[in-house]
mmCIF file of C-alpha atoms and ligand atoms in Angstrom:
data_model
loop_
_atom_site.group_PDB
_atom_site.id
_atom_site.type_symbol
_atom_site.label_atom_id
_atom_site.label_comp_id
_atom_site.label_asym_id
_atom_site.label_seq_id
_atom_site.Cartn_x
_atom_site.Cartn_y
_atom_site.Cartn_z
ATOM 1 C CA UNK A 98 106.738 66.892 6.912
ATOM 2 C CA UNK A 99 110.372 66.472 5.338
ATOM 3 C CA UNK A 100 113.760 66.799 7.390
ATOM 4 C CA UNK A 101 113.930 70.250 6.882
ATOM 5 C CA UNK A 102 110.401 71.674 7.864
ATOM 6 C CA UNK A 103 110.457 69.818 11.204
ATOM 7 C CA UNK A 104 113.649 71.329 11.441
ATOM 8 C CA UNK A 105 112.586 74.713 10.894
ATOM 9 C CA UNK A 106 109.356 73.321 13.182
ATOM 10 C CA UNK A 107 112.055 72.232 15.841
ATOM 11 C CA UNK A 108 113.540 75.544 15.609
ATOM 12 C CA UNK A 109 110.420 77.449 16.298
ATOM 13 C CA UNK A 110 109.152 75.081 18.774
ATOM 14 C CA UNK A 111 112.374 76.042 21.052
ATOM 15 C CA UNK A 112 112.438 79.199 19.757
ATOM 16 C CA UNK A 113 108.834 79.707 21.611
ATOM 17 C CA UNK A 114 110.330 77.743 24.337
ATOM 18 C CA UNK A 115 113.035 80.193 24.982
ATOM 19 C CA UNK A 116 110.719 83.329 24.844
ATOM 20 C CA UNK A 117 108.650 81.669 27.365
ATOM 21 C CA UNK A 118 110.953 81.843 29.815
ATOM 22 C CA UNK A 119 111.471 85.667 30.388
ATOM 23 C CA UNK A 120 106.882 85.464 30.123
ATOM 24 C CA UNK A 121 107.062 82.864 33.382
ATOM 25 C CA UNK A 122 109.560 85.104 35.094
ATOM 26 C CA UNK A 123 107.525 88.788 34.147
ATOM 27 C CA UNK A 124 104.867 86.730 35.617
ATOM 28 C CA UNK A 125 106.855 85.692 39.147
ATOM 29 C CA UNK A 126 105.223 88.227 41.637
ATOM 30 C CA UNK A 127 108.188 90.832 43.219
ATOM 31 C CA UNK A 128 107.307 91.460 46.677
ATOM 32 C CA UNK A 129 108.146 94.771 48.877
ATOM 33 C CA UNK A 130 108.063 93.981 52.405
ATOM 34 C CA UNK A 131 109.109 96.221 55.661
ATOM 35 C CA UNK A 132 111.080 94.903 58.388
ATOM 36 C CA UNK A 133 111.056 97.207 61.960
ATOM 37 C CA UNK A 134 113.855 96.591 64.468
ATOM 38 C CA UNK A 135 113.751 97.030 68.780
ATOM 39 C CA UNK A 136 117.237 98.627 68.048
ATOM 40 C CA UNK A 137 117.726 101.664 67.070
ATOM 41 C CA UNK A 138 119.474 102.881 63.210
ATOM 42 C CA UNK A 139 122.858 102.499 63.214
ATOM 43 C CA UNK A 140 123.084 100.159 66.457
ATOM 44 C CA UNK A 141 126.281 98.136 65.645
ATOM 45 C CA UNK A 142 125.555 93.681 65.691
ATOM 46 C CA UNK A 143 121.837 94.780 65.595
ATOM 47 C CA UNK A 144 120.893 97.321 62.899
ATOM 48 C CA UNK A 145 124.794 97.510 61.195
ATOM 49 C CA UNK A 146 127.469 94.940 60.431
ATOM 50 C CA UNK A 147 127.551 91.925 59.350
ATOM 51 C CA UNK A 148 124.634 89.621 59.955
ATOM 52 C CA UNK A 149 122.392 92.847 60.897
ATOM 53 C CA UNK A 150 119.309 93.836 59.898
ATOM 54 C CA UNK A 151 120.145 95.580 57.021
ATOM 55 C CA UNK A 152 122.510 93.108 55.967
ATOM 56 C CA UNK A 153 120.326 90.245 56.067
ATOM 57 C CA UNK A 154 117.590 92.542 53.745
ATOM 58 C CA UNK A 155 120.484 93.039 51.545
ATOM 59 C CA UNK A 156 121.279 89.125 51.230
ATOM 60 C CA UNK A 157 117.647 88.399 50.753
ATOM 61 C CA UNK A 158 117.121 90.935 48.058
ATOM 62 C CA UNK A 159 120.211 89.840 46.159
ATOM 63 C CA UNK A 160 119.633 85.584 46.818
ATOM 64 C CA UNK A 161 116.480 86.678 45.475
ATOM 65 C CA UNK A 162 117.142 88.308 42.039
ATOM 66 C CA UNK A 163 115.215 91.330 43.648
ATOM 67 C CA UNK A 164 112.441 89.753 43.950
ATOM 68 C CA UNK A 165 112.007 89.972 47.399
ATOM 69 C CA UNK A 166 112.613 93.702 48.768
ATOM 70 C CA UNK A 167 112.880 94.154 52.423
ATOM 71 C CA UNK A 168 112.775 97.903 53.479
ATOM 72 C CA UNK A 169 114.698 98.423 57.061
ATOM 73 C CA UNK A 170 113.398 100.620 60.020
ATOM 74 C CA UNK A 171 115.117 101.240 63.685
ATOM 75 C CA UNK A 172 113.753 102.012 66.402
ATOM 76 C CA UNK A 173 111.396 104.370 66.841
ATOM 77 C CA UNK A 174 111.326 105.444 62.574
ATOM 78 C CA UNK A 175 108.571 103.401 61.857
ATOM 79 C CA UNK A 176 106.824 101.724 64.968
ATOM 80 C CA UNK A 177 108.572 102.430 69.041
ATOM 81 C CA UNK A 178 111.200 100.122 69.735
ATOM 82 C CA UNK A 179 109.057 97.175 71.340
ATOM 83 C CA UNK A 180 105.698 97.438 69.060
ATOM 84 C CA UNK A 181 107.218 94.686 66.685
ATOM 85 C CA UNK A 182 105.245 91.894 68.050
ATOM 86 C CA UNK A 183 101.922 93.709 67.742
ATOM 87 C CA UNK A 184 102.603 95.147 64.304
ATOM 88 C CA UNK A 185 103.999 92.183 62.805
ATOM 89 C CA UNK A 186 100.499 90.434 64.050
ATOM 90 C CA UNK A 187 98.592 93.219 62.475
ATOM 91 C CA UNK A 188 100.455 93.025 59.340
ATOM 92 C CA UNK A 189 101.247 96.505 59.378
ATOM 93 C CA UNK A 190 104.718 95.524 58.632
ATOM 94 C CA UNK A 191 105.362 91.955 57.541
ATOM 95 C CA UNK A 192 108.870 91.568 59.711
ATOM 96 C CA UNK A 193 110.697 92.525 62.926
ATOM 97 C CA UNK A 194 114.020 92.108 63.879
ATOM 98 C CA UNK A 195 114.478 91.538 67.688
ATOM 99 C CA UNK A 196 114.865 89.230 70.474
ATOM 100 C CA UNK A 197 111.459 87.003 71.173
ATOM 101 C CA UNK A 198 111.952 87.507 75.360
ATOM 102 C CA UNK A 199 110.734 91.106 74.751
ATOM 103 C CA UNK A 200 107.054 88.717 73.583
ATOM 104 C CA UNK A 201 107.189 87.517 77.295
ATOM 105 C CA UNK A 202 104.330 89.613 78.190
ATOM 106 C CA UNK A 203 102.469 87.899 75.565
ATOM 107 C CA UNK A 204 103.437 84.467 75.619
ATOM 108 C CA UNK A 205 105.793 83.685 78.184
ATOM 109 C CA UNK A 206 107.003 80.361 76.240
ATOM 110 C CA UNK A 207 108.595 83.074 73.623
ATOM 111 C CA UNK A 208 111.773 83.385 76.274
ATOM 112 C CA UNK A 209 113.459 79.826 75.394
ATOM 113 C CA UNK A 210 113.752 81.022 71.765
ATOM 114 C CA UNK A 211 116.410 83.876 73.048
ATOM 115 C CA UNK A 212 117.938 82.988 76.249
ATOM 116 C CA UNK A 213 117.212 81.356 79.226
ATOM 117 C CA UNK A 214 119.456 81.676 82.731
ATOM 118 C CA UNK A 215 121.910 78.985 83.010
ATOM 119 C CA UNK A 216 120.805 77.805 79.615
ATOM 120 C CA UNK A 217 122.484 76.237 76.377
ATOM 121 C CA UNK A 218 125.452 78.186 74.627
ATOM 122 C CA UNK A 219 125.947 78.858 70.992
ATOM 123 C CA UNK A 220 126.478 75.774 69.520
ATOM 124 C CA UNK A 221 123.603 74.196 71.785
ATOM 125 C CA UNK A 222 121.076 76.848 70.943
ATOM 126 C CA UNK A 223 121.624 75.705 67.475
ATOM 127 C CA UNK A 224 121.340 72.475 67.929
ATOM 128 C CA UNK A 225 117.827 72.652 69.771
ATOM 129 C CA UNK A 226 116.136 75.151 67.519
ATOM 130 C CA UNK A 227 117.798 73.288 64.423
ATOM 131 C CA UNK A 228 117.738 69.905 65.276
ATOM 132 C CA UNK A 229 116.154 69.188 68.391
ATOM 133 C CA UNK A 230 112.809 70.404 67.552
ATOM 134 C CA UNK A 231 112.772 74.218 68.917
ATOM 135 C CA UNK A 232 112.041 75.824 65.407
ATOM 136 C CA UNK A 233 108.630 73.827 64.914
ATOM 137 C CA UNK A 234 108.108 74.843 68.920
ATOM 138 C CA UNK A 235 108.880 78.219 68.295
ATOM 139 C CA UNK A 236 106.304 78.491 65.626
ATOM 140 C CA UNK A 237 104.058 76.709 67.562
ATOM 141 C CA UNK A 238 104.086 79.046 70.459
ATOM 142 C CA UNK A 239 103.553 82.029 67.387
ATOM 143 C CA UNK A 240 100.329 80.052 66.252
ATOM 144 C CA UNK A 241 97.780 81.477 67.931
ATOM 145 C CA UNK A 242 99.467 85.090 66.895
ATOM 146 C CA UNK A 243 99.066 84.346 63.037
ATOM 147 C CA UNK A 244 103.136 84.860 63.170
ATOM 148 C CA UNK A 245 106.497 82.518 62.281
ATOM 149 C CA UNK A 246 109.827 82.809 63.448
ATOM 150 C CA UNK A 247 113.253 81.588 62.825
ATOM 151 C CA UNK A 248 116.727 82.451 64.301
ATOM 152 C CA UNK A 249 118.605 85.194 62.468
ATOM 153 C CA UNK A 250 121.856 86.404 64.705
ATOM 154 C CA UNK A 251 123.679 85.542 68.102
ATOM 155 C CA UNK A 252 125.477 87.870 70.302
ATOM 156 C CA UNK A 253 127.732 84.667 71.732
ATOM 157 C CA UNK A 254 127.530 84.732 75.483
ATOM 158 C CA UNK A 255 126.702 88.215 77.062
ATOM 159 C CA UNK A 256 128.192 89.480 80.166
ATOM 160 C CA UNK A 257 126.737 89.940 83.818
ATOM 161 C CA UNK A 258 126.930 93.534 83.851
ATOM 162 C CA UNK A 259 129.178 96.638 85.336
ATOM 163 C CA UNK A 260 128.967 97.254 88.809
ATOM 164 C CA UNK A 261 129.968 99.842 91.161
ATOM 165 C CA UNK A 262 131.114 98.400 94.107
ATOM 166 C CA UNK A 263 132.345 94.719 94.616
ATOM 167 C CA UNK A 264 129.803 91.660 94.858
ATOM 168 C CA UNK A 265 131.576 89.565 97.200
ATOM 169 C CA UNK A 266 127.896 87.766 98.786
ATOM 170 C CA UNK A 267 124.595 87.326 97.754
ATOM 171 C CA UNK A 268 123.626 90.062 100.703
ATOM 172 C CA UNK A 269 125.708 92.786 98.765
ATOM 173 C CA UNK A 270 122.735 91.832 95.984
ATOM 174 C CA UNK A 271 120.397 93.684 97.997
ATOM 175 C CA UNK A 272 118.766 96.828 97.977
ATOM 176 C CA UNK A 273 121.268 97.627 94.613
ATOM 177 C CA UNK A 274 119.556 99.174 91.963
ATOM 178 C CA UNK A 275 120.335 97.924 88.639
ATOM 179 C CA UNK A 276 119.191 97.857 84.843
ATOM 180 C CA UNK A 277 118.798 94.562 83.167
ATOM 181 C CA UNK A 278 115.425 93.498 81.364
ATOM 182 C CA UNK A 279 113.172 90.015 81.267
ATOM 183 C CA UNK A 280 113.601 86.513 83.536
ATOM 184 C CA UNK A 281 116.836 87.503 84.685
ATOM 185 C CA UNK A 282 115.046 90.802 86.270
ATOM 186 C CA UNK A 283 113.028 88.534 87.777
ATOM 187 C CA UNK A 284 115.587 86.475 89.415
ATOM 188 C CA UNK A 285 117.541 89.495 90.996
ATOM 189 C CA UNK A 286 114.240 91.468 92.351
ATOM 190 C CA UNK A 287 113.952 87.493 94.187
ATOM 191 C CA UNK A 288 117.449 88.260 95.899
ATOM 192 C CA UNK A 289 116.339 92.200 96.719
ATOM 193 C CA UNK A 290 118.062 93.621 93.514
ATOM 194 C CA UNK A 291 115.796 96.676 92.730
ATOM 195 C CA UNK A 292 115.095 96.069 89.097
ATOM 196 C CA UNK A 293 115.336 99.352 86.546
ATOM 197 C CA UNK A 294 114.160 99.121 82.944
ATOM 198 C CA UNK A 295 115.950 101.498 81.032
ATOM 199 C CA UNK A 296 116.639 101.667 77.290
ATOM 200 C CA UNK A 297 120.298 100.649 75.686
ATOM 201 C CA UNK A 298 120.731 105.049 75.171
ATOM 202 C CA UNK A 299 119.563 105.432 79.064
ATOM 203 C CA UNK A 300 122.059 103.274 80.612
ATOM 204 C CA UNK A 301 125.680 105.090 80.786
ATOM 205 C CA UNK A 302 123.980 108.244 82.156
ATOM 206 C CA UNK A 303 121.917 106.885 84.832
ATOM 207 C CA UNK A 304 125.168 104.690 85.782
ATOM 208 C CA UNK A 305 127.303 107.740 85.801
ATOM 209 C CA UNK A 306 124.701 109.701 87.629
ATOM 210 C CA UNK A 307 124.501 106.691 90.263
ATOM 211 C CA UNK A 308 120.566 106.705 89.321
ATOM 212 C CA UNK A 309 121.427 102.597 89.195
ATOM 213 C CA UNK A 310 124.525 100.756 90.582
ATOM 214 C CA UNK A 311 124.644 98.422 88.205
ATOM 215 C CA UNK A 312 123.957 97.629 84.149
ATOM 216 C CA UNK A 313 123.774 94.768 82.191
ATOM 217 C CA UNK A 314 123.480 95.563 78.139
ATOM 218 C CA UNK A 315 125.180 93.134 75.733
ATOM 219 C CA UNK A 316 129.146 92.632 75.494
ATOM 220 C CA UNK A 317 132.764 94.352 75.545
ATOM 221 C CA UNK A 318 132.550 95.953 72.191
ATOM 222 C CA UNK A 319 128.851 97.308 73.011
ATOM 223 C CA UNK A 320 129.353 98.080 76.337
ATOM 224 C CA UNK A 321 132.276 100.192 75.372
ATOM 225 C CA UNK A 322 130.688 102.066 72.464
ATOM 226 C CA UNK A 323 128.015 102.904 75.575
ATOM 227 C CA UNK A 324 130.684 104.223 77.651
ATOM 228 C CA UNK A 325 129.747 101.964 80.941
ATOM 229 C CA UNK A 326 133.214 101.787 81.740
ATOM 230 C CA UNK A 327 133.622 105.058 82.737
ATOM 231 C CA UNK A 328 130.849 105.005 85.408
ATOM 232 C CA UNK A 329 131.491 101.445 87.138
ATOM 233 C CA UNK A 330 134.524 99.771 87.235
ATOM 234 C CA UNK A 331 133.547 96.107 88.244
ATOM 235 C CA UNK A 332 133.252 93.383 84.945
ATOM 236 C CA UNK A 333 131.537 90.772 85.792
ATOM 237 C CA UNK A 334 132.125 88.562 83.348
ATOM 238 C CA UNK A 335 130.248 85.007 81.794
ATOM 239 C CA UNK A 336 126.909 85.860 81.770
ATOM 240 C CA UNK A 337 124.818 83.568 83.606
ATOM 241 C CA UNK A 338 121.377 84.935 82.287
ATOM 242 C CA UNK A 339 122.014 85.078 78.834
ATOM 243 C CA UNK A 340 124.097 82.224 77.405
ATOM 244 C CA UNK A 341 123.941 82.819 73.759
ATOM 245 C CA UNK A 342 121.564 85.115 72.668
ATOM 246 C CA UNK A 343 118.944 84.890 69.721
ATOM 247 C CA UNK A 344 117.990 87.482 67.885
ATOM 248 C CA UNK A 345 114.680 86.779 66.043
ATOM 249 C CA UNK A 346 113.395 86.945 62.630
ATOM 250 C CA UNK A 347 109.514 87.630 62.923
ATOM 251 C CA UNK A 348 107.295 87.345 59.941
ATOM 252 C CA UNK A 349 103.864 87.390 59.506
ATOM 253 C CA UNK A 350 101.980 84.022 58.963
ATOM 254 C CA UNK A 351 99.694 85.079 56.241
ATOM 255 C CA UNK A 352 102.269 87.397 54.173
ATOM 256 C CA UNK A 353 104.775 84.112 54.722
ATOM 257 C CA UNK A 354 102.643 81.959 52.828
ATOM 258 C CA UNK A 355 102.032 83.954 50.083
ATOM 259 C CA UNK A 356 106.022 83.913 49.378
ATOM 260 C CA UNK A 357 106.698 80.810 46.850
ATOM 261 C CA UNK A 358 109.171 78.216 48.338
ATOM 262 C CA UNK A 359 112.200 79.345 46.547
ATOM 263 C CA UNK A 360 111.602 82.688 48.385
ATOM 264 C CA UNK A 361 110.664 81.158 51.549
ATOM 265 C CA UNK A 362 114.165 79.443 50.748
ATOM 266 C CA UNK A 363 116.072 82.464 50.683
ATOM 267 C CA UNK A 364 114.798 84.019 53.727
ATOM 268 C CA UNK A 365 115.604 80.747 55.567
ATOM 269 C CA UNK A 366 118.943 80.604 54.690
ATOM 270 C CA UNK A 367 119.829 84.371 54.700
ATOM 271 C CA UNK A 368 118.596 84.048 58.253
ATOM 272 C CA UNK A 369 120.975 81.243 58.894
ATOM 273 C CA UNK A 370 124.004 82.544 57.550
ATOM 274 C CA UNK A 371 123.234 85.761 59.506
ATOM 275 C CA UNK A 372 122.888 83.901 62.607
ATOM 276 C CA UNK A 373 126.670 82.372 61.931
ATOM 277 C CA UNK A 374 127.894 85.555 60.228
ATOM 278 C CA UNK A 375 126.848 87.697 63.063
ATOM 279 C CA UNK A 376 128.308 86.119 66.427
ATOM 280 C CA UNK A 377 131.402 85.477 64.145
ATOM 281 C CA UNK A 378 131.274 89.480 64.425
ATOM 282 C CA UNK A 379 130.728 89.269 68.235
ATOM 283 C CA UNK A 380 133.617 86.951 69.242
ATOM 284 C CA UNK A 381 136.313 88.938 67.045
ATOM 285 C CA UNK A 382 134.603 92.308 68.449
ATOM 286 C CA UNK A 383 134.597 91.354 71.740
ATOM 287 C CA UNK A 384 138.103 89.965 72.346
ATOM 288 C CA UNK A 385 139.427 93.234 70.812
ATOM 289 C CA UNK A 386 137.102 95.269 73.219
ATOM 290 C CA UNK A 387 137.855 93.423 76.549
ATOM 291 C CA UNK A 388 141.739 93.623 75.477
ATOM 292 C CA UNK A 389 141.517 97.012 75.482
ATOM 293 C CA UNK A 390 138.865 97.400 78.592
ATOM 294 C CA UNK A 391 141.282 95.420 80.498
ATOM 295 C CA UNK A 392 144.807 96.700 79.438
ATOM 296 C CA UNK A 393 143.980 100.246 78.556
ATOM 297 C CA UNK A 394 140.473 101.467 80.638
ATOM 298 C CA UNK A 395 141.561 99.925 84.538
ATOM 299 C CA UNK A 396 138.213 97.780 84.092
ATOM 300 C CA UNK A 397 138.462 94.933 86.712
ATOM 301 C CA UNK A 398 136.700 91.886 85.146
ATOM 302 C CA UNK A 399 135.975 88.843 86.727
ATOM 303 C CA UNK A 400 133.587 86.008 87.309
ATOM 304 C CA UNK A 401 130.576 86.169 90.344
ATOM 305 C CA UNK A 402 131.806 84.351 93.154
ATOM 306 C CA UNK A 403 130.860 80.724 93.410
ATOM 307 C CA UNK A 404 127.982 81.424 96.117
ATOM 308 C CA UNK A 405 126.677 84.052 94.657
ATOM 309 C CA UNK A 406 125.776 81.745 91.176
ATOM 310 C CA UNK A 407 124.743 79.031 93.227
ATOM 311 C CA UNK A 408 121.588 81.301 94.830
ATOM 312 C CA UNK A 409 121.346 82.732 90.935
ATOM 313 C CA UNK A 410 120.834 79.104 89.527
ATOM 314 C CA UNK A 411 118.222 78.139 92.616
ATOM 315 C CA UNK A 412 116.348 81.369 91.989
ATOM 316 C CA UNK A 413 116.295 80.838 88.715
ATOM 317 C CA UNK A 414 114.355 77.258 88.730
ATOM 318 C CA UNK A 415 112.139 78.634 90.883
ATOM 319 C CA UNK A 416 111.000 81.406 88.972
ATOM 320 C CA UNK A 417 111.210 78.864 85.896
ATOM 321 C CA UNK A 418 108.838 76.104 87.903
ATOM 322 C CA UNK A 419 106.315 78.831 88.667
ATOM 323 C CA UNK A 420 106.466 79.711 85.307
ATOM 324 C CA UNK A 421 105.476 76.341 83.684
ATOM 325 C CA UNK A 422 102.911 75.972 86.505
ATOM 326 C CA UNK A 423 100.818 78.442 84.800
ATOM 327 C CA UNK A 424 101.084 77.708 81.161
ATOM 328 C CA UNK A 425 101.071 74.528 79.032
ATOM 329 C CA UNK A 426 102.772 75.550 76.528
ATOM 330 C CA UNK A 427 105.658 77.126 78.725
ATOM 331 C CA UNK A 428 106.021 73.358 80.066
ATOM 332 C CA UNK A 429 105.936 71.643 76.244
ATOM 333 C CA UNK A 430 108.876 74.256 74.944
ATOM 334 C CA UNK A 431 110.601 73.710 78.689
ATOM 335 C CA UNK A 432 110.453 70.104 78.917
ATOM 336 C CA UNK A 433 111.878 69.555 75.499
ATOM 337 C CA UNK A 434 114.600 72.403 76.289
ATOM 338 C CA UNK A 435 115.655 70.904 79.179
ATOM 339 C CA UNK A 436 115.797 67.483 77.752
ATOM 340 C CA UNK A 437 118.102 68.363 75.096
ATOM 341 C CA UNK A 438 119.680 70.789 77.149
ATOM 342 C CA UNK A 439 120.492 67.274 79.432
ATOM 343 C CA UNK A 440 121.619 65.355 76.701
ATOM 344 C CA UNK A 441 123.763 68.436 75.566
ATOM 345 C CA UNK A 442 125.090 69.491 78.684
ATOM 346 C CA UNK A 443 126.719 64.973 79.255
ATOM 347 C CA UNK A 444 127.877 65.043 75.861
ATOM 348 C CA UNK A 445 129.509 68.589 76.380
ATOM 349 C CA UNK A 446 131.716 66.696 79.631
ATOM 350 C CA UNK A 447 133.141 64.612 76.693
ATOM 351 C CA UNK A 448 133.809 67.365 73.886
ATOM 352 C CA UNK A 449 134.205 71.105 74.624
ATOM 353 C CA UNK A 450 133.868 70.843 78.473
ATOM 354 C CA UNK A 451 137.478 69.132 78.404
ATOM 355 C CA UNK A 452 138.490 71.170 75.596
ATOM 356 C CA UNK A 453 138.349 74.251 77.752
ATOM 357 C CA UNK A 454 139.344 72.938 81.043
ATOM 358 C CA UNK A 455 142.262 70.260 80.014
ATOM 359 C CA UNK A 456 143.012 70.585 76.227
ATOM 360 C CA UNK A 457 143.521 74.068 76.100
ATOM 361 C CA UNK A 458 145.675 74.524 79.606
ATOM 362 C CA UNK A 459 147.895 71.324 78.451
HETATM 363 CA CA1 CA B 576 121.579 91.623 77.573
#
């Protein structure tokens, strides 16, 4: 062969080389995948905005050449607002968008992956499931359910709730009839709170109507867009039952595995820019919102009294001891919550406990 035929050899050898490419990516499978949400179309944080639903399709899809197309359903469009879990099992849709402590029913463990009473905040949430071993948990607890999950957006901390009347003691707890879902239900009916489950559309007109005293949803800015300020005037603010919020990613275990890792990639980090992107949202939403509830709407807003949290937290371990009594896996995902959650909360009296109480009020 002389210079110039393995040249021209060369040259066809790449030339095959480069026409190979576009053949290995025709032959890279596309996938079309639905994704149901427990909030309904439009919802703002949940369904709309960034870090949403639909905005974490739309990163996936473009992170993904368009190779992975994730079609978005609210509420009630596709499946009812709390048939995720089951469908997403069934693999009638491959993911849902919600919070895991609506799965409590199933698997009780599936309420550390969202929020638990008294629990970690933001930046601790993050460092459990991310670092401290609560994403392998959280898939763990999904096993048995053929499903995988992964953190995908964070409301920040959510508020106790609008009230009525005053809560001065833990006695004017009882016999008040008010909305508020999961363990932190559970914890009120213990102090004689009549527990109401009532849908996020349900709640300003059984508040106005005095069908409940009181309603916990979400934040300021959501609270607002409900209207709950104009049917009870007491804020109560920090809430104690839902420290930083998770919203969950669900997929389905055998549709998962069929995505190659570069997909499986994108999905992962969509989800984790979503979960950043989207309490960014909250916190700039929120201060706006409780500027406005406070200066413009006569809201009063406020932290519980002292006493009052004090019989919240007891109540709380309580129903969390019982609890991990009856399920080993509710103990294995508690322990190792709690652990880091100790470690957390004495390295937090060094950083951003003093940050809040000394730094900032220099
Ligand atoms: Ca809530």
């Amino acid at each position: 062969m002389n210079s110039s035929s393995s040249r021209r050899a060369a040259l066809k050898a790449g030339l095959a080389g480069a026409l190979a490419v576009p053949a290995v990516a025709s032959a890279q499978q596309n996938f079309s995948w639905k994704m149901t949400s427990a909030y309904g179309k439009g919802s703002p944080f949940y369904m709309d905005g960034p870090g949403s639903a639909t905005d974490l399709a739309k990163r996936i899809e473009v992170m993904s050449g368009g190779r992975l197309k994730i079609q978005v359903f609210g509420a009630g469009e596709l499946i009812p607002a709390l048939e995720g879990f089951d469908a997403v099992r069934a693999g009638t849709v491959e993911m849902n968008h919600a919070n895991s402590y609506f799965w409590t029913g199933k698997t009780f463990a599936a309420q550390y992956f969202t929020a638990v009473p008294f629990g970690l905040n933001f930046q601790g949430i993050n460092g459990w499931l991310y670092d401290g071993g609560g994403q392998q948990l959280w898939n763990e607890v999904y096993a048995p359910f053929g499903m995988v999950a992964m953190p995908c957006g964070n409301t920040g901390v959510q508020m106790t709730g609008w009230f009525k009347k005053e809560i001065k003691t833990v006695a004017d707890l009882r016999g008040l009839k008010m909305r508020i879902p999961g363990l932190a239900g559970r914890v009120y009916a213990a102090l004689g709170v009549d527990v109401r489950l009532l849908p996020g559309g349900e709640i300003f007109p059984a508040l106005e109507r005095g069908v409940i005293d009181a309603a916990e949803f979400v934040g300021p800015f959501q609270d607002r867009k409900l209207g709950l300020h104009k049917a009870a005037k007491y804020y109560y603010t920090t809430g104690w039952h839902e420290s930083a919020t998770v919203s969950e990613l669900l997929i389905n275990k055998a549709a998962w595995d069929k995505l190659p890792a570069d997909l499986k990639a994108v999905v992962e980090n969509a989800s984790a820019a979503c979960n950043v992107i989207s309490e960014g949202w909250c916190q700039r939403n929120n201060a706006d919102a409780m500027e406005d509830l406070i200066k413009n709407q006569g809201v009063i807003a406020r932290p519980l009294p002292d006493d009052v949290l004090k019989r919240l937290r007891e109540v709380t371990n309580q129903v969390l001891a019982e609890a991990v009594a009856k399920d080993p896996m509710t103990k294995k995902v508690h322990d190792s919550y709690m652990a880091y959650k100790r470690k957390f909360d004495a390295w937090s009296t060094y950083s951003e406990g003093p940050y809040h109480e000394k730094i900032l009020t220099a």
